[in-house]
Amino acid sequence: MKEGLIIKGYGGFYYVRSGKETWCCRGRGRLRRKQSLLPGDHVQFTPLQKEEGVIEAIEERKNVLRRPPVANVDQVIHVVSLANPEPDLKLLDRSLVICELEQLSVIICFNKIDLLNSERAEELESIYRKAGYHTICISALFGHGMEKLCQALAGKISVLSGPSGAGKSTLLNSMDPNLSLETGEISKKLKRGKHTTRHVLLIPLCDGFVADTPGFSNLELPPMKRVDLACFFPEINEFADQCRFDDCIHLDEPDCAVKNALDKRLISSTRYENYKHLLQEIISKERIY
Ligand SMILES: Nc1nc2c(ncn2[C@@H]2O[C@H](COP(=O)(O)OP(=O)(O)OP(=O)(O)O)[C@@H](O)[C@H]2O)c(=O)[nH]1
Ligand SMILES: [Zn+2]
């Protein structure tokens, strides 16, 4: 028996990566009836002939992402362009809340460093580092900073996310020139609609795996209590239990440790503004439910 990782499922076959080899496997009948097999599943398989085999067992999953359908995701690489388009920090903070909710680690990858002076990039990095996030600055187009990203991918299953135009396809192409994914709006729009089904491929990159399909396009917050939102802003949460009131939502309450930390610039004002913005959204939804 051998062990490996499913990197793609297609037409009843599963492509299983084991070391540097890829095996084309079928799943044992009883296994397929019990649950579907997904990219990211760690499996045991019996080799039959050259690079063909039968999957006998799946290891227990630590998590499953729905979009893209991938099991055992270790981290989300959130790609944000520093310029063209301008970074959308509201969107970034919303994505970060969703990752916190799903207990997924995040790496914030600021891209297009070639278009910007380094001060602004450092300022943005410092906001998110202070919030406790791992950040990396790169230029996917010119290959700057890719070794750091590579180190962060090693041994992990990663999913990319980030808005259109951030440079996700460019990033994958730059790490594996054999991929030649379409980049840029126009070429992609022309192609869209031609392929109806997408089968996620986990691309072996830098001793890790990265899904070729980005995730987190649905960024709607699930229903939650207003007091819980702060739990998903790590640096706000750090101060929240020092507030006078247990149900403090850190707006105008007296003796609010979060507001104090904000005054002392221990919490970034843009992060706090985005917290308030999401809080309003949660409060307005509470009225509907
Ligand atoms: N100057 C510069 N341009 C970049 C860089 N990375 C990507 N681009 C450009 O940004 C545009 C969008 O890049 P894509 O890789 O297609 O972006 P994407 O995130 O895959 O976009 P969607 O597929 O729409 O989600 C392209 O024209 C790229 O050439 C970079 O590091 N520097
Ligand atoms: Zn408070």
PDB file of N, CA, C and O and ligand atoms in Angstrom, residues 111-112 114-115 139-142 163-170 182-185 188 192, ligand 1:
ATOM      1  N   ASN A 111       0.481  42.417  -3.729  1.00  0.00           N
ATOM      2  CA  ASN A 111       1.084  42.234  -5.054  1.00  0.00           C
ATOM      3  C   ASN A 111       1.246  43.577  -5.774  1.00  0.00           C
ATOM      4  O   ASN A 111       0.649  44.571  -5.383  1.00  0.00           O
ATOM      5  N   LYS A 112       2.034  43.564  -6.822  1.00  0.00           N
ATOM      6  CA  LYS A 112       2.302  44.717  -7.693  1.00  0.00           C
ATOM      7  C   LYS A 112       3.148  45.767  -6.979  1.00  0.00           C
ATOM      8  O   LYS A 112       2.955  46.970  -7.152  1.00  0.00           O
ATOM      9  N   ASP A 114       5.896  46.578  -7.678  1.00  0.00           N
ATOM     10  CA  ASP A 114       6.621  47.357  -8.702  1.00  0.00           C
ATOM     11  C   ASP A 114       5.912  48.663  -9.054  1.00  0.00           C
ATOM     12  O   ASP A 114       6.523  49.577  -9.603  1.00  0.00           O
ATOM     13  N   LEU A 115       4.611  48.771  -8.736  1.00  0.00           N
ATOM     14  CA  LEU A 115       3.853  49.964  -9.130  1.00  0.00           C
ATOM     15  C   LEU A 115       3.826  51.042  -8.048  1.00  0.00           C
ATOM     16  O   LEU A 115       3.183  52.073  -8.212  1.00  0.00           O
ATOM     17  N   SER A 139       6.001  41.104  -6.384  1.00  0.00           N
ATOM     18  CA  SER A 139       5.553  41.495  -7.710  1.00  0.00           C
ATOM     19  C   SER A 139       5.489  40.199  -8.513  1.00  0.00           C
ATOM     20  O   SER A 139       6.520  39.640  -8.886  1.00  0.00           O
ATOM     21  N   ALA A 140       4.266  39.731  -8.730  1.00  0.00           N
ATOM     22  CA  ALA A 140       4.095  38.458  -9.440  1.00  0.00           C
ATOM     23  C   ALA A 140       4.614  38.586 -10.865  1.00  0.00           C
ATOM     24  O   ALA A 140       5.178  37.652 -11.423  1.00  0.00           O
ATOM     25  N   LEU A 141       4.452  39.792 -11.423  1.00  0.00           N
ATOM     26  CA  LEU A 141       4.848  40.000 -12.815  1.00  0.00           C
ATOM     27  C   LEU A 141       6.363  39.961 -12.977  1.00  0.00           C
ATOM     28  O   LEU A 141       6.882  39.403 -13.935  1.00  0.00           O
ATOM     29  N   PHE A 142       7.074  40.551 -12.014  1.00  0.00           N
ATOM     30  CA  PHE A 142       8.533  40.630 -12.132  1.00  0.00           C
ATOM     31  C   PHE A 142       9.261  39.618 -11.243  1.00  0.00           C
ATOM     32  O   PHE A 142      10.482  39.620 -11.170  1.00  0.00           O
ATOM     33  N   PRO A 163      -9.652  39.780  -4.939  1.00  0.00           N
ATOM     34  CA  PRO A 163     -10.533  40.307  -5.982  1.00  0.00           C
ATOM     35  C   PRO A 163      -9.968  40.138  -7.386  1.00  0.00           C
ATOM     36  O   PRO A 163      -8.782  39.865  -7.561  1.00  0.00           O
ATOM     37  N   SER A 164     -10.839  40.318  -8.339  1.00  0.00           N
ATOM     38  CA  SER A 164     -10.453  40.250  -9.743  1.00  0.00           C
ATOM     39  C   SER A 164      -9.375  41.298 -10.035  1.00  0.00           C
ATOM     40  O   SER A 164      -9.458  42.423  -9.563  1.00  0.00           O
ATOM     41  N   GLY A 165      -8.368  40.894 -10.762  1.00  0.00           N
ATOM     42  CA  GLY A 165      -7.310  41.836 -11.128  1.00  0.00           C
ATOM     43  C   GLY A 165      -6.185  41.921 -10.116  1.00  0.00           C
ATOM     44  O   GLY A 165      -5.200  42.636 -10.328  1.00  0.00           O
ATOM     45  N   ALA A 166      -6.313  41.189  -8.995  1.00  0.00           N
ATOM     46  CA  ALA A 166      -5.279  41.258  -7.956  1.00  0.00           C
ATOM     47  C   ALA A 166      -3.978  40.606  -8.421  1.00  0.00           C
ATOM     48  O   ALA A 166      -2.898  40.955  -7.948  1.00  0.00           O
ATOM     49  N   GLY A 167      -4.106  39.650  -9.342  1.00  0.00           N
ATOM     50  CA  GLY A 167      -2.896  39.013  -9.875  1.00  0.00           C
ATOM     51  C   GLY A 167      -2.743  37.548  -9.483  1.00  0.00           C
ATOM     52  O   GLY A 167      -1.634  37.018  -9.488  1.00  0.00           O
ATOM     53  N   LYS A 168      -3.861  36.884  -9.187  1.00  0.00           N
ATOM     54  CA  LYS A 168      -3.792  35.485  -8.737  1.00  0.00           C
ATOM     55  C   LYS A 168      -3.245  34.563  -9.837  1.00  0.00           C
ATOM     56  O   LYS A 168      -2.377  33.737  -9.590  1.00  0.00           O
ATOM     57  N   SER A 169      -3.762  34.733 -11.059  1.00  0.00           N
ATOM     58  CA  SER A 169      -3.281  33.870 -12.149  1.00  0.00           C
ATOM     59  C   SER A 169      -1.832  34.191 -12.486  1.00  0.00           C
ATOM     60  O   SER A 169      -1.032  33.289 -12.748  1.00  0.00           O
ATOM     61  N   THR A 170      -1.506  35.476 -12.467  1.00  0.00           N
ATOM     62  CA  THR A 170      -0.126  35.880 -12.751  1.00  0.00           C
ATOM     63  C   THR A 170       0.820  35.248 -11.733  1.00  0.00           C
ATOM     64  O   THR A 170       1.903  34.769 -12.080  1.00  0.00           O
ATOM     65  N   GLU A 182      -4.625  31.988 -18.160  1.00  0.00           N
ATOM     66  CA  GLU A 182      -4.957  33.276 -18.776  1.00  0.00           C
ATOM     67  C   GLU A 182      -4.846  34.384 -17.740  1.00  0.00           C
ATOM     68  O   GLU A 182      -5.297  34.221 -16.608  1.00  0.00           O
ATOM     69  N   THR A 183      -4.276  35.519 -18.124  1.00  0.00           N
ATOM     70  CA  THR A 183      -4.267  36.658 -17.210  1.00  0.00           C
ATOM     71  C   THR A 183      -4.871  37.858 -17.921  1.00  0.00           C
ATOM     72  O   THR A 183      -4.924  37.899 -19.152  1.00  0.00           O
ATOM     73  N   GLY A 184      -5.312  38.824 -17.121  1.00  0.00           N
ATOM     74  CA  GLY A 184      -5.886  40.041 -17.697  1.00  0.00           C
ATOM     75  C   GLY A 184      -7.348  39.828 -18.028  1.00  0.00           C
ATOM     76  O   GLY A 184      -7.778  38.729 -18.352  1.00  0.00           O
ATOM     77  N   GLU A 185      -8.102  40.906 -17.893  1.00  0.00           N
ATOM     78  CA  GLU A 185      -9.560  40.854 -18.007  1.00  0.00           C
ATOM     79  C   GLU A 185     -10.057  40.329 -19.351  1.00  0.00           C
ATOM     80  O   GLU A 185     -10.870  39.422 -19.423  1.00  0.00           O
ATOM     81  N   LYS A 188      -9.670  36.672 -20.342  1.00  0.00           N
ATOM     82  CA  LYS A 188     -10.490  35.800 -19.500  1.00  0.00           C
ATOM     83  C   LYS A 188     -11.955  35.893 -19.876  1.00  0.00           C
ATOM     84  O   LYS A 188     -12.668  34.904 -19.901  1.00  0.00           O
ATOM     85  N   ARG A 192     -14.550  32.867 -20.818  1.00  0.00           N
ATOM     86  CA  ARG A 192     -15.561  32.506 -19.832  1.00  0.00           C
ATOM     87  C   ARG A 192     -16.781  31.877 -20.492  1.00  0.00           C
ATOM     88  O   ARG A 192     -17.207  32.294 -21.556  1.00  0.00           O
TER      89      ARG A 192
HETATM   90  N1  LIG B   1       2.538  45.799 -12.696  1.00  0.00           N
HETATM   91  C1  LIG B   1       2.105  44.601 -12.318  1.00  0.00           C
HETATM   92  N2  LIG B   1       1.015  44.054 -12.906  1.00  0.00           N
HETATM   93  C2  LIG B   1       0.604  42.849 -12.496  1.00  0.00           C
HETATM   94  C3  LIG B   1       1.280  42.132 -11.470  1.00  0.00           C
HETATM   95  N3  LIG B   1       0.614  40.967 -11.268  1.00  0.00           N
HETATM   96  C4  LIG B   1      -0.419  40.960 -12.139  1.00  0.00           C
HETATM   97  N4  LIG B   1      -0.435  42.083 -12.885  1.00  0.00           N
HETATM   98  C5  LIG B   1      -1.397  42.441 -13.948  1.00  0.00           C
HETATM   99  O1  LIG B   1      -2.686  42.588 -13.373  1.00  0.00           O
HETATM  100  C6  LIG B   1      -3.694  42.133 -14.278  1.00  0.00           C
HETATM  101  C7  LIG B   1      -4.596  41.124 -13.592  1.00  0.00           C
HETATM  102  O2  LIG B   1      -3.834  39.975 -13.271  1.00  0.00           O
HETATM  103  P1  LIG B   1      -4.486  38.514 -13.174  1.00  0.00           P
HETATM  104  O3  LIG B   1      -3.402  37.583 -12.793  1.00  0.00           O
HETATM  105  O4  LIG B   1      -5.279  38.215 -14.385  1.00  0.00           O
HETATM  106  O5  LIG B   1      -5.489  38.750 -11.940  1.00  0.00           O
HETATM  107  P2  LIG B   1      -6.474  37.690 -11.232  1.00  0.00           P
HETATM  108  O6  LIG B   1      -6.401  37.948  -9.775  1.00  0.00           O
HETATM  109  O7  LIG B   1      -6.145  36.315 -11.689  1.00  0.00           O
HETATM  110  O8  LIG B   1      -7.887  38.163 -11.782  1.00  0.00           O
HETATM  111  P3  LIG B   1      -9.281  37.318 -11.918  1.00  0.00           P
HETATM  112  O9  LIG B   1      -8.993  36.059 -12.667  1.00  0.00           O
HETATM  113  O10 LIG B   1     -10.178  38.257 -12.657  1.00  0.00           O
HETATM  114  O11 LIG B   1      -9.765  37.049 -10.532  1.00  0.00           O
HETATM  115  C8  LIG B   1      -2.954  41.553 -15.479  1.00  0.00           C
HETATM  116  O12 LIG B   1      -2.958  42.515 -16.511  1.00  0.00           O
HETATM  117  C9  LIG B   1      -1.544  41.317 -14.962  1.00  0.00           C
HETATM  118  O13 LIG B   1      -0.560  41.421 -15.966  1.00  0.00           O
HETATM  119  C10 LIG B   1       2.447  42.726 -10.871  1.00  0.00           C
HETATM  120  O14 LIG B   1       3.108  42.188  -9.983  1.00  0.00           O
HETATM  121  N5  LIG B   1       2.797  43.964 -11.334  1.00  0.00           N
END
